[in-house]
Coordinates of C-alpha atoms in Angstrom, one line a residue:
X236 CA 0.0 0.0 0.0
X237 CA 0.6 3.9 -0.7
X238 CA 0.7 7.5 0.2
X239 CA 0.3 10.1 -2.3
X240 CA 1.8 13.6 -1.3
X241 CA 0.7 16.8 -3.9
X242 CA 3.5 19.6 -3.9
X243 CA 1.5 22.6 -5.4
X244 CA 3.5 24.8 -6.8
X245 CA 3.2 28.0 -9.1
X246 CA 5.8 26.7 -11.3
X247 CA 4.2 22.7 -11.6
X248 CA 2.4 20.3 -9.3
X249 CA 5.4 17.6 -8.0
X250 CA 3.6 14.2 -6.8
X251 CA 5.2 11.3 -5.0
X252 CA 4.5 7.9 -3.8
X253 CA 5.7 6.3 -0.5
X254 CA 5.3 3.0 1.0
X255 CA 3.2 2.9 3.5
X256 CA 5.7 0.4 5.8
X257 CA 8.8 1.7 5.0
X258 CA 7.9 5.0 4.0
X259 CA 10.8 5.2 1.3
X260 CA 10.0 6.8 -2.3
X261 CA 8.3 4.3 -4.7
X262 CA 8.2 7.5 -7.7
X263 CA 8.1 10.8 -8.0
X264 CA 7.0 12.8 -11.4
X265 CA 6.0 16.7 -12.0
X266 CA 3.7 18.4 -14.0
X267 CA 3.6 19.9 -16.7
X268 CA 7.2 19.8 -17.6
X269 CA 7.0 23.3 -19.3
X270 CA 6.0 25.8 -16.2
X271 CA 3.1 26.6 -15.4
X272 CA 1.9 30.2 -16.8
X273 CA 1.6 33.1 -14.0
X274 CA -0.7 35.8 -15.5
X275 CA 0.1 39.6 -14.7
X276 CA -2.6 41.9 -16.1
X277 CA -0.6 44.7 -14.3
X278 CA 3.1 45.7 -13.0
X279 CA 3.8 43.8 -10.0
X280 CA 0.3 40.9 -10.3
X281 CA 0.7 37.5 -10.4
X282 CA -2.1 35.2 -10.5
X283 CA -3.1 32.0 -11.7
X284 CA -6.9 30.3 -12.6
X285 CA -6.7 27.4 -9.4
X286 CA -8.8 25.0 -11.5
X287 CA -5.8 24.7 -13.5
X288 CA -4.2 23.8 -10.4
X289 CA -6.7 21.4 -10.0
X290 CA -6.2 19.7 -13.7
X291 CA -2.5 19.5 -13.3
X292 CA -3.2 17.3 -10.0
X293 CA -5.1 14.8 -11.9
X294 CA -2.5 15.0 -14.8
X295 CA 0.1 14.3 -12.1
X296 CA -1.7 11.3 -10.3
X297 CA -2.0 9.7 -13.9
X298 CA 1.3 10.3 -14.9
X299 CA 2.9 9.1 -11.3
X300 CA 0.8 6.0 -11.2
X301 CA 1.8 4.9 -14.9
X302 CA 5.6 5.9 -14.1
X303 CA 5.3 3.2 -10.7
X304 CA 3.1 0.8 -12.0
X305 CA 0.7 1.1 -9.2
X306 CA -2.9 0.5 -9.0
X307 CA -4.9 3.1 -7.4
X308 CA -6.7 1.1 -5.4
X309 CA -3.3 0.7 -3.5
X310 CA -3.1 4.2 -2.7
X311 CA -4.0 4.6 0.8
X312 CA -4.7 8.3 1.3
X313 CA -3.5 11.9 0.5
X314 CA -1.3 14.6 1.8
X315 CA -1.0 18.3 0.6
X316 CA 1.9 20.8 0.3
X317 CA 1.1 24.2 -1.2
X318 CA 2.1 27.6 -2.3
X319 CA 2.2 29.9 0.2
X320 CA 0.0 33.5 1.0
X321 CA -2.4 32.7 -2.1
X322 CA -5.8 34.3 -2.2
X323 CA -8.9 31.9 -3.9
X324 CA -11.9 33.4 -3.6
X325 CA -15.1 31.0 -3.9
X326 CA -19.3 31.2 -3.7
X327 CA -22.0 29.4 -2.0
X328 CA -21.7 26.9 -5.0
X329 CA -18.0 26.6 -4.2
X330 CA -17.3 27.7 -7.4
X331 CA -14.2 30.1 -7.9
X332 CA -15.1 33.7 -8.5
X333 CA -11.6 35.2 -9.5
X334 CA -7.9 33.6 -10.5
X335 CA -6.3 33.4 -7.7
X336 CA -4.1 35.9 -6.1
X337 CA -0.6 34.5 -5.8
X338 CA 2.1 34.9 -3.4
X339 CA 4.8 36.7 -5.7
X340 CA 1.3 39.6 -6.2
X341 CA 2.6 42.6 -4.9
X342 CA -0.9 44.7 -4.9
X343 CA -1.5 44.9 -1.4
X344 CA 1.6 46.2 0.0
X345 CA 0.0 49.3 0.5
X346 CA -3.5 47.6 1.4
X347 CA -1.1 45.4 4.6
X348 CA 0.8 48.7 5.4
X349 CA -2.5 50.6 5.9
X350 CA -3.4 47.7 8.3
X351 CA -0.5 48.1 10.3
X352 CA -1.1 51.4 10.7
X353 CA -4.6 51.3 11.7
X354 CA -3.9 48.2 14.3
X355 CA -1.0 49.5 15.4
X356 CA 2.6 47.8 15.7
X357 CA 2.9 47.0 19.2
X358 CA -0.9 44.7 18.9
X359 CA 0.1 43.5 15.7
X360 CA 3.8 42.0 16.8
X361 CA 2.6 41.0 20.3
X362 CA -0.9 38.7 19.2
X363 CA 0.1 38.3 15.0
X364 CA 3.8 37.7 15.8
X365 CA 3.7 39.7 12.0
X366 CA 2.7 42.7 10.6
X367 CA 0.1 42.3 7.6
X368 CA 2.0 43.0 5.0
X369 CA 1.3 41.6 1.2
X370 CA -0.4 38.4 3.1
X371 CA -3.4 36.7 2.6
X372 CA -5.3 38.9 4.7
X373 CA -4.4 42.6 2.8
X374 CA -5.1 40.4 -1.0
X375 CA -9.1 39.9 0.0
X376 CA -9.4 43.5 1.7
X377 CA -7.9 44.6 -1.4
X378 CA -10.4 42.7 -3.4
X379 CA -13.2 44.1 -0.9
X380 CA -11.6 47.9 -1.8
X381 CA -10.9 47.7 -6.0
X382 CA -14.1 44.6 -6.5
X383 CA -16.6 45.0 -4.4
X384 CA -19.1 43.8 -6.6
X385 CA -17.2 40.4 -6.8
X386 CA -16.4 40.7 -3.0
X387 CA -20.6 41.0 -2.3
X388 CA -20.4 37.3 -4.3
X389 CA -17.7 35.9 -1.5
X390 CA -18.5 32.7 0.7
X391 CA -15.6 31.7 1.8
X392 CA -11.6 32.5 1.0
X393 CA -8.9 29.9 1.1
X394 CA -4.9 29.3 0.4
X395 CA -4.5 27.2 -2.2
X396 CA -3.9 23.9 -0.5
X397 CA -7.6 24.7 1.1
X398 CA -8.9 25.0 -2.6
X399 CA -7.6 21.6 -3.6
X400 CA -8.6 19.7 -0.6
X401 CA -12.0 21.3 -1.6
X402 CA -11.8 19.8 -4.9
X403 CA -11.0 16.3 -3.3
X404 CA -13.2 16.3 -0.4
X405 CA -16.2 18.7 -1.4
X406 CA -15.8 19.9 2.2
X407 CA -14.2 23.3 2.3
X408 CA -11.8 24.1 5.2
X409 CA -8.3 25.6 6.8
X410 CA -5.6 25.4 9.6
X411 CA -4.2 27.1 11.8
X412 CA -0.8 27.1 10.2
X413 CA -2.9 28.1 7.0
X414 CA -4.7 31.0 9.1
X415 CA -1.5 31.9 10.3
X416 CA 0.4 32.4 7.0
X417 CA -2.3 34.7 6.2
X418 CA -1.9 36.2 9.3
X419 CA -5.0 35.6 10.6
X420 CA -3.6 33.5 14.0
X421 CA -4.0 35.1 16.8
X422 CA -1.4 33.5 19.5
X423 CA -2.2 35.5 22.2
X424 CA -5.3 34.0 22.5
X425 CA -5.1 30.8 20.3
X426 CA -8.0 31.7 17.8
X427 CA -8.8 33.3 14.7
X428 CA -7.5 37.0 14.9
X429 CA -11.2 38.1 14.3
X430 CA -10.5 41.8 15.9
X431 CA -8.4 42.1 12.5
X432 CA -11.2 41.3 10.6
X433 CA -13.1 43.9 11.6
X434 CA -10.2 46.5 11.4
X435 CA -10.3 45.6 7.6
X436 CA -14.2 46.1 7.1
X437 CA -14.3 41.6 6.6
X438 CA -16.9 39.3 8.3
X439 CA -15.5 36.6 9.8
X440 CA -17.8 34.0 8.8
X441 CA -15.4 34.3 5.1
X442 CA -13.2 31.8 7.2
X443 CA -13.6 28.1 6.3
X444 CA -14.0 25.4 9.2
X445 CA -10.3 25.5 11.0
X446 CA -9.4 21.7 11.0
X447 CA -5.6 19.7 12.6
X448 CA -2.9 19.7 10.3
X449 CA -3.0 15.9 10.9
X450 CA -6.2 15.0 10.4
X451 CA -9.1 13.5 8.7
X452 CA -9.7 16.3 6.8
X453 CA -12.3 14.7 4.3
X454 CA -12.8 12.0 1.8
X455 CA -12.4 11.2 -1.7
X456 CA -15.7 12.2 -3.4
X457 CA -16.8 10.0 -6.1
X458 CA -16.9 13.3 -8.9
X459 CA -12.6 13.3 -7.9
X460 CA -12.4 9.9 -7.8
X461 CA -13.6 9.8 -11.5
X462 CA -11.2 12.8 -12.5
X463 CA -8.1 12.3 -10.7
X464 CA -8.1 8.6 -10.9
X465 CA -7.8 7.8 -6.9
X466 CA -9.9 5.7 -4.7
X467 CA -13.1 7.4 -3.9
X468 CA -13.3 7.5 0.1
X469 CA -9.3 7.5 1.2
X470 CA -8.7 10.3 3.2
X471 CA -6.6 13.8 2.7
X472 CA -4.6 13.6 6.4
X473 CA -2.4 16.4 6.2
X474 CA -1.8 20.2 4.6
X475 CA 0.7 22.7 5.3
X476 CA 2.2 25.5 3.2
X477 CA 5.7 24.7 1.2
X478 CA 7.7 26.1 3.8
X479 CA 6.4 24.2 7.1
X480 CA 6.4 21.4 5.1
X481 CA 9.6 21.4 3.7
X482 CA 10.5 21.6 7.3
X483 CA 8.6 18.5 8.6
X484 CA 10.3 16.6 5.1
X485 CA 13.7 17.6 6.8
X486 CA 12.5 16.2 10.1
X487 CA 12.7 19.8 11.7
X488 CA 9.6 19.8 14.3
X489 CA 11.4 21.1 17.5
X490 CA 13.2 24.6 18.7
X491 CA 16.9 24.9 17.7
X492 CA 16.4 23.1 14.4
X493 CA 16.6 25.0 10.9
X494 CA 15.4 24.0 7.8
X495 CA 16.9 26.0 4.9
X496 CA 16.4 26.0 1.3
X497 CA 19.1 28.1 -1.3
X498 CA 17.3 28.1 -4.9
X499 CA 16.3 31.2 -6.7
X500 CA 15.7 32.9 -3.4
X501 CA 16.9 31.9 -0.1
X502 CA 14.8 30.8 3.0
X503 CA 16.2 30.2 6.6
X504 CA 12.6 28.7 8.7
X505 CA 13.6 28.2 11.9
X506 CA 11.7 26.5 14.7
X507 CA 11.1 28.0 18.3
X508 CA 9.3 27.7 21.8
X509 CA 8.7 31.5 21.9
X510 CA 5.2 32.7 20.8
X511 CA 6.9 36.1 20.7
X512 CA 9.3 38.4 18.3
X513 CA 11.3 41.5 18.6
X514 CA 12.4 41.4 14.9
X515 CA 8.4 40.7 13.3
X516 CA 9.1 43.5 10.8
X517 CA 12.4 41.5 9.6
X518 CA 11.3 38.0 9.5
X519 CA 7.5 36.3 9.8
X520 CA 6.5 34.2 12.5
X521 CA 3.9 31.1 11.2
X522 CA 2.4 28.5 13.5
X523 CA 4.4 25.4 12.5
X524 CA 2.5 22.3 11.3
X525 CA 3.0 20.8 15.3
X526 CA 1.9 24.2 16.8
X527 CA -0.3 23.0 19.9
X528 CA -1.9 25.8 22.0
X529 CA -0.1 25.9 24.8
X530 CA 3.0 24.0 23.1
X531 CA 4.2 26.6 21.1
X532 CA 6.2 25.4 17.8
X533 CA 6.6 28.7 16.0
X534 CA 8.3 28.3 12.1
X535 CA 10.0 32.2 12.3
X536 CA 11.4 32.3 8.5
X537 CA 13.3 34.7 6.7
X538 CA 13.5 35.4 3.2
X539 CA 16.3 36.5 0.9
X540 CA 15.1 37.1 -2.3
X541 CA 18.8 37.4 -4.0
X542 CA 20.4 34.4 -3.6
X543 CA 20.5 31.4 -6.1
X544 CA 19.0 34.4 -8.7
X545 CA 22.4 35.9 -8.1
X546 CA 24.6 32.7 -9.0
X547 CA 22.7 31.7 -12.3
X548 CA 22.8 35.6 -13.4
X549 CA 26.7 34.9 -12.2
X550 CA 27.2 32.0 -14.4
X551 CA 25.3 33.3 -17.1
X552 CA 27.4 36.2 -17.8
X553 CA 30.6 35.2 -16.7
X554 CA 31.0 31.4 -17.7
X555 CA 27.5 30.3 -19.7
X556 CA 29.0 26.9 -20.7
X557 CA 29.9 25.9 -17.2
X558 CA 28.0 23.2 -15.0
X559 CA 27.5 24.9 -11.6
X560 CA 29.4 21.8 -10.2
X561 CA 32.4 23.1 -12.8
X562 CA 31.6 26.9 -11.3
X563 CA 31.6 25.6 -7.6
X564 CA 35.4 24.2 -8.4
X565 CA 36.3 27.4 -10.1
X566 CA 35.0 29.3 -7.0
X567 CA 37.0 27.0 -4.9
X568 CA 40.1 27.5 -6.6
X569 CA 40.7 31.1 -5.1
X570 CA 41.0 31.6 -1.7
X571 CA 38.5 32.6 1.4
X572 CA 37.5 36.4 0.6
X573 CA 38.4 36.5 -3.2
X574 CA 41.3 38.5 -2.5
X575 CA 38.9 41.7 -0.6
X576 CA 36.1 41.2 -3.8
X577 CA 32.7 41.3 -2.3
X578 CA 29.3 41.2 -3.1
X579 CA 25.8 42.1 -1.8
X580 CA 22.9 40.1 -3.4
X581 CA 20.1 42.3 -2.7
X582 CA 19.5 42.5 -6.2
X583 CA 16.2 40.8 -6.9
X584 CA 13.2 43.1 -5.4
X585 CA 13.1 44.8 -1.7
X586 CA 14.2 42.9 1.3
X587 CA 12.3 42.3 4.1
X588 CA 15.0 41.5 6.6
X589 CA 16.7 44.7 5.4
X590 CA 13.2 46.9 6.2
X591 CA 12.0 46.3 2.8
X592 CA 14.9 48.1 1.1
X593 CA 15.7 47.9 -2.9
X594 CA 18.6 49.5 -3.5
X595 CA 20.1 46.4 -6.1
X596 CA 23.3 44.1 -5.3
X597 CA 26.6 45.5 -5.0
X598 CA 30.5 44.9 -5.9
X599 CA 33.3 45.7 -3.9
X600 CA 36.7 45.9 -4.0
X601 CA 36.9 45.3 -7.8
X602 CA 40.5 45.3 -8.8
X603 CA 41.1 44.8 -13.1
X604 CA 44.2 43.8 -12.4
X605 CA 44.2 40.9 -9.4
X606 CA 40.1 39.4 -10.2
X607 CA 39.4 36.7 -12.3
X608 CA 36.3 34.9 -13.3
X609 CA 37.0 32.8 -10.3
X610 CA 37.3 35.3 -8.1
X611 CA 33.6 36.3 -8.9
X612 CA 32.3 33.2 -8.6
X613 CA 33.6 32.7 -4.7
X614 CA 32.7 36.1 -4.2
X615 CA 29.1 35.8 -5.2
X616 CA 28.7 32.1 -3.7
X617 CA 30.4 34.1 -0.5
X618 CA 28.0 37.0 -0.7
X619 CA 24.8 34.5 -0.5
X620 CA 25.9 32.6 3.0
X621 CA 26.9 35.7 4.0
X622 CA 23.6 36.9 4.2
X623 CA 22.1 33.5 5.3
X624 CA 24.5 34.1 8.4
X625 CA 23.2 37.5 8.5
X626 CA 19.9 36.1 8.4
X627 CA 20.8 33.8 11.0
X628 CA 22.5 36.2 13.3
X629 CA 18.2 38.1 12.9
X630 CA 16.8 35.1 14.0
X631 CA 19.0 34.5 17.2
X632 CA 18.0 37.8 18.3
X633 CA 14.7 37.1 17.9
X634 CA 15.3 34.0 20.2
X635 CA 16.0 31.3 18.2
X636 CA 18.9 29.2 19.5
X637 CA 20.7 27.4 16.8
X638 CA 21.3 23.6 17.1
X639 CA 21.3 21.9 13.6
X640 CA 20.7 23.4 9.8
X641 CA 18.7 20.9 7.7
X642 CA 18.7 21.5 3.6
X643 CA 17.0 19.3 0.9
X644 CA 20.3 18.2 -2.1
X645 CA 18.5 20.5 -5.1
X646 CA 19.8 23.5 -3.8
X647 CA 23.1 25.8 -3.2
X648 CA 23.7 23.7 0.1
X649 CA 25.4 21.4 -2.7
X650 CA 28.0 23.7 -2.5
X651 CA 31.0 22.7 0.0
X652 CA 32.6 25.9 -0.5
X653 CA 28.9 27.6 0.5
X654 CA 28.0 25.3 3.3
X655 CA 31.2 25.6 4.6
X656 CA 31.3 29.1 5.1
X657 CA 27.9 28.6 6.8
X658 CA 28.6 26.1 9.0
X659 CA 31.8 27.8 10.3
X660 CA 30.5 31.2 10.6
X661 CA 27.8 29.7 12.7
X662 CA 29.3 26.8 14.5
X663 CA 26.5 24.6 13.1
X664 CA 26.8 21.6 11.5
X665 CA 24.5 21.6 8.4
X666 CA 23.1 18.0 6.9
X667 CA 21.9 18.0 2.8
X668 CA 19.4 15.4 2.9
X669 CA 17.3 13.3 -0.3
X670 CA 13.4 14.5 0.1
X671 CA 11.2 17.0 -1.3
X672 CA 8.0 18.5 -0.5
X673 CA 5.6 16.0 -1.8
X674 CA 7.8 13.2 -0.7
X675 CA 7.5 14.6 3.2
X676 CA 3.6 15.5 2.1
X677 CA 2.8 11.9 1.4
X678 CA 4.8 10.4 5.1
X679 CA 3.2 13.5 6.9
X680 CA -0.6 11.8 5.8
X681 CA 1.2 8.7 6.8
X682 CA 2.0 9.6 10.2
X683 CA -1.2 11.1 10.8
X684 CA -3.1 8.5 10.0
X685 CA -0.8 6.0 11.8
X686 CA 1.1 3.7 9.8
X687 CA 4.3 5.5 11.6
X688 CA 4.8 6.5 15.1
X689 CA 6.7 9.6 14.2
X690 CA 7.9 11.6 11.0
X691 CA 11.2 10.4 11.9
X692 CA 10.3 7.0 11.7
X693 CA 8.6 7.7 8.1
X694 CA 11.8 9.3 7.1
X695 CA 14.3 6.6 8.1
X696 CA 15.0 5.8 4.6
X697 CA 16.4 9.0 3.6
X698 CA 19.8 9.4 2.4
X699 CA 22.3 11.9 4.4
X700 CA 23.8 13.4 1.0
X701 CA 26.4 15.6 2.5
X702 CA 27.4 16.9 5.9
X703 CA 29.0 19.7 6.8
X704 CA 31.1 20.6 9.7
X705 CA 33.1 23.8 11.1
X706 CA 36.5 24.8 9.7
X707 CA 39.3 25.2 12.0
X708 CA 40.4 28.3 10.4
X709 CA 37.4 30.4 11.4
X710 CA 39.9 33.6 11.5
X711 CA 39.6 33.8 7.7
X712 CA 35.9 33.2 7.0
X713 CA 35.2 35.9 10.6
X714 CA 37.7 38.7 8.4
X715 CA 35.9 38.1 5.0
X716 CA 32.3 38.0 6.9
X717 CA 32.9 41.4 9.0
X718 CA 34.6 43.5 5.6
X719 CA 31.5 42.1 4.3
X720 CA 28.9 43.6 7.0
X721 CA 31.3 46.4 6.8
X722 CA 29.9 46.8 2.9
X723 CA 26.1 46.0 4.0
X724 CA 26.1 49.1 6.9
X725 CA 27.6 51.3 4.2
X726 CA 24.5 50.2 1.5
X727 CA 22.2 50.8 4.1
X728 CA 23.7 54.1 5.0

């Protein structure tokens, strides 16, 4: 027997199957292969029509159970990873009334700035752990402000895992994780933040039911059955948003653990005790997918939007021809600091742990003479774990106390020279680690269900890809890092 985990991306929908004894990966497919379309009637929207969503699922359950040779009727149940901060808007029919509101839209910024105004900072960072910002939350008051006609038509609003486990069940809920990335959690007082609601002018009976992120969230009705091609009747047990989940795949469920991901941006989501945050206006605060009230498990992420971006606009102006495994020798060739070249890699959009600023990378210490291609390869691999340290250094201050740094193998964590200079800087070891999201989707429904008597059991199977341990000569990485904060004070000057 099997578990199906969905990974619902913007880019494709990633599906995997896992045995339901052992828990290691039978196949894993995506689809399409060609990414998916993001639709921007105006400078800075992104959206996308979620029945499409919806299509690609079924396309991906054919394709992964041709690939494996499975029969369906083997497939035990369902988990759900999903895009992050999406808006989908449905009606009393449950049928969707607008494309959905992705999390790269940038519309509401002003819409979530207003809101923080109007609440205030202090109740905002003491009982949302988050200012509203360009969540969930600010995208349907904007829809309420620029659509009210549609808005009048509103039943309920959902993240886009909620709209798929709609299409599954019939039955249309949330989580509190989900509530929470939408920052609609109230931790104060372990509900719905409806007083926020209110502030924005929104009833709260828009929220779906608020179900366990291990659960039996609903069945298979016969109308998916027929287009996806499962069982009708297994169970969806679990849903969480990409980032939670990608930390429960890495096994990160308690305080001191970090799961990090380095792809075209970078993400450092690490776990804490503390249902509080001194540094909510740098980083976001999310109840983790084992948030308890009264067991606080809080997921407080930072973002770095310049980071693998930066290394493939790196390669493909300075060595196009190059595998990055060739480009990660060529960086490794020259030694720590690239001989006082450095670079910041702010240069994809504002950043939110440097108060939204958007000011574009920088180089320093360019000398004609002494640099090489090499030398700006290490510099810019040196420049991203620079600022996950940075990062890092944010979220210790915001009461996160560092034990381990977990990172899937599909990302710059590949990079010895990269991890390296991460681990020493922070005295953390860092493990790189065979999963992905659908893969830690699928054991997660597992788990809940029962068939393991804890994620790590599920995940026993995985392969430790690399490891990563700190270098004695921490002298040399500490002078390169602080010339390097040096550089950052002076670009936020």
């Amino acid at each position: 027997m099997y578990w199906i985990g969905y990974d619902i991306g913007s880019s494709s929908i990633k599906a995997a199957l896992i045995d339901a004894e052992k828990g290691s990966v039978k196949s894993t497919v995506q689809y399409p292969e060609k990414e998916m379309e993001i639709q921007s009637p105006k400078a800075g929207w992104a959206e996308q029509d979620p029945e499409t969503w919806w299509q690609h699922v079924c396309e991906a359950t054919s394709k992964l159970l041709a690939v494996s040779a499975v029969n369906s009727n083997e497939i035990k149940g369902i988990g759900i990873s999903y895009q992050m901060h999406g808006l989908v808007l449905v009606d009393k029919e449950m049928q969707v009334l607008r494309p959905s509101i992705i999390w790269c839209d940038s519309r509401a910024v002003e819409t979530g700035r207003q809101l923080f105004l109007e609440t205030g900072s202090e109740k905002c960072l003491s009982n949302l752990l988050n200012s509203p910002g360009n969540f969930t939350l600010s995208k349907l008051k904007w829809v309420k402000e620029n659509e009210p006609l549609l808005f009048d038509q509103v039943h309920k609003f959902m993240l886009p895992g909620d709209f798929i486990a709609l299409k599954l069940t019939g039955h249309c809920s949330t989580t509190i994780s989900g509530l929470s990335e939408g920052i609609l959690w109230d931790f104060k007082d372990d509900k719905s933040a409806n007083w926020l609601l209110e502030v924005a002018g929104i009833s709260p009976d828009l929220i779906p039911e608020v179900l366990p992120t291990f659960s039996d969230q609903g069945r298979i009705t016969k109308a998916a059955a027929l287009q996806c091609g499962l069982p009708k009747g297994i169970p969806v047990m679990y849903r969480a948003g990409d980032q939670p989940n990608n930390a429960l795949s890495l096994n990160v469920l308690e305080p001191g653990e970090i799961a990090a991901t380095g792809g075209t941006s970078g993400v450092v989501y690490a776990i804490s005790d503390q249902a509080n945050t001194v540094e909510g206006e740098r980083i976001n605060c999310f109840a983790h997918v084992n948030h308890q009230p009264g067991t606080a498990r809080i997921g407080k992420m930072l973002c770095i939007n310049g980071t693998g971006i930066q290394y493939s606009w790196m390669r493909s102006q300075v060595a196009p021809d190059v595998s990055y495994h060739e480009l990660n020798k060529m960086a490794a060739s020259v030694p720590i600091g690239a001989n006082n070249l450095r670079i910041l890699p702010f240069g994809n959009g504002a950043e939110r742990m440097l108060y939204n600023e958007n000011r574009g990378a920088r180089v320093s210490g360019l000398n004609f003479n002494r640099h090489k291609k090499e030398h700006l390869l290490r510099a810019s691999l040196e420049g991203i774990a620079f600022s996950f340290v940075y990062g890092l250094e944010i979220l210790e201050r915001d009461g996160v106390n560092l034990s381990r740094v977990k990172a899937g193998n599909d990302n710059l964590f590949q990079s010895e020279l990269f991890s390296n200079t991460i681990s020493t800087l922070t005295g953390t070891n860092i493990e790189v680690v065979e999963t992905t999201g659908a893969v830690g989707a699928a054991r997660a429904a597992a788990w809940a269900f029962g068939d393991f008597s804890s994620i790590d059991e599920a995940a026993s199977t995985d392969q430790l890809a690399a490891s990563f341990e700190p270098m004695t000569n921490t002298d040399e990485y500490q002078e390169a890092y602080e010339l390097w904060k040096n550089d950052l004070k002076e670009y936020l000057t």
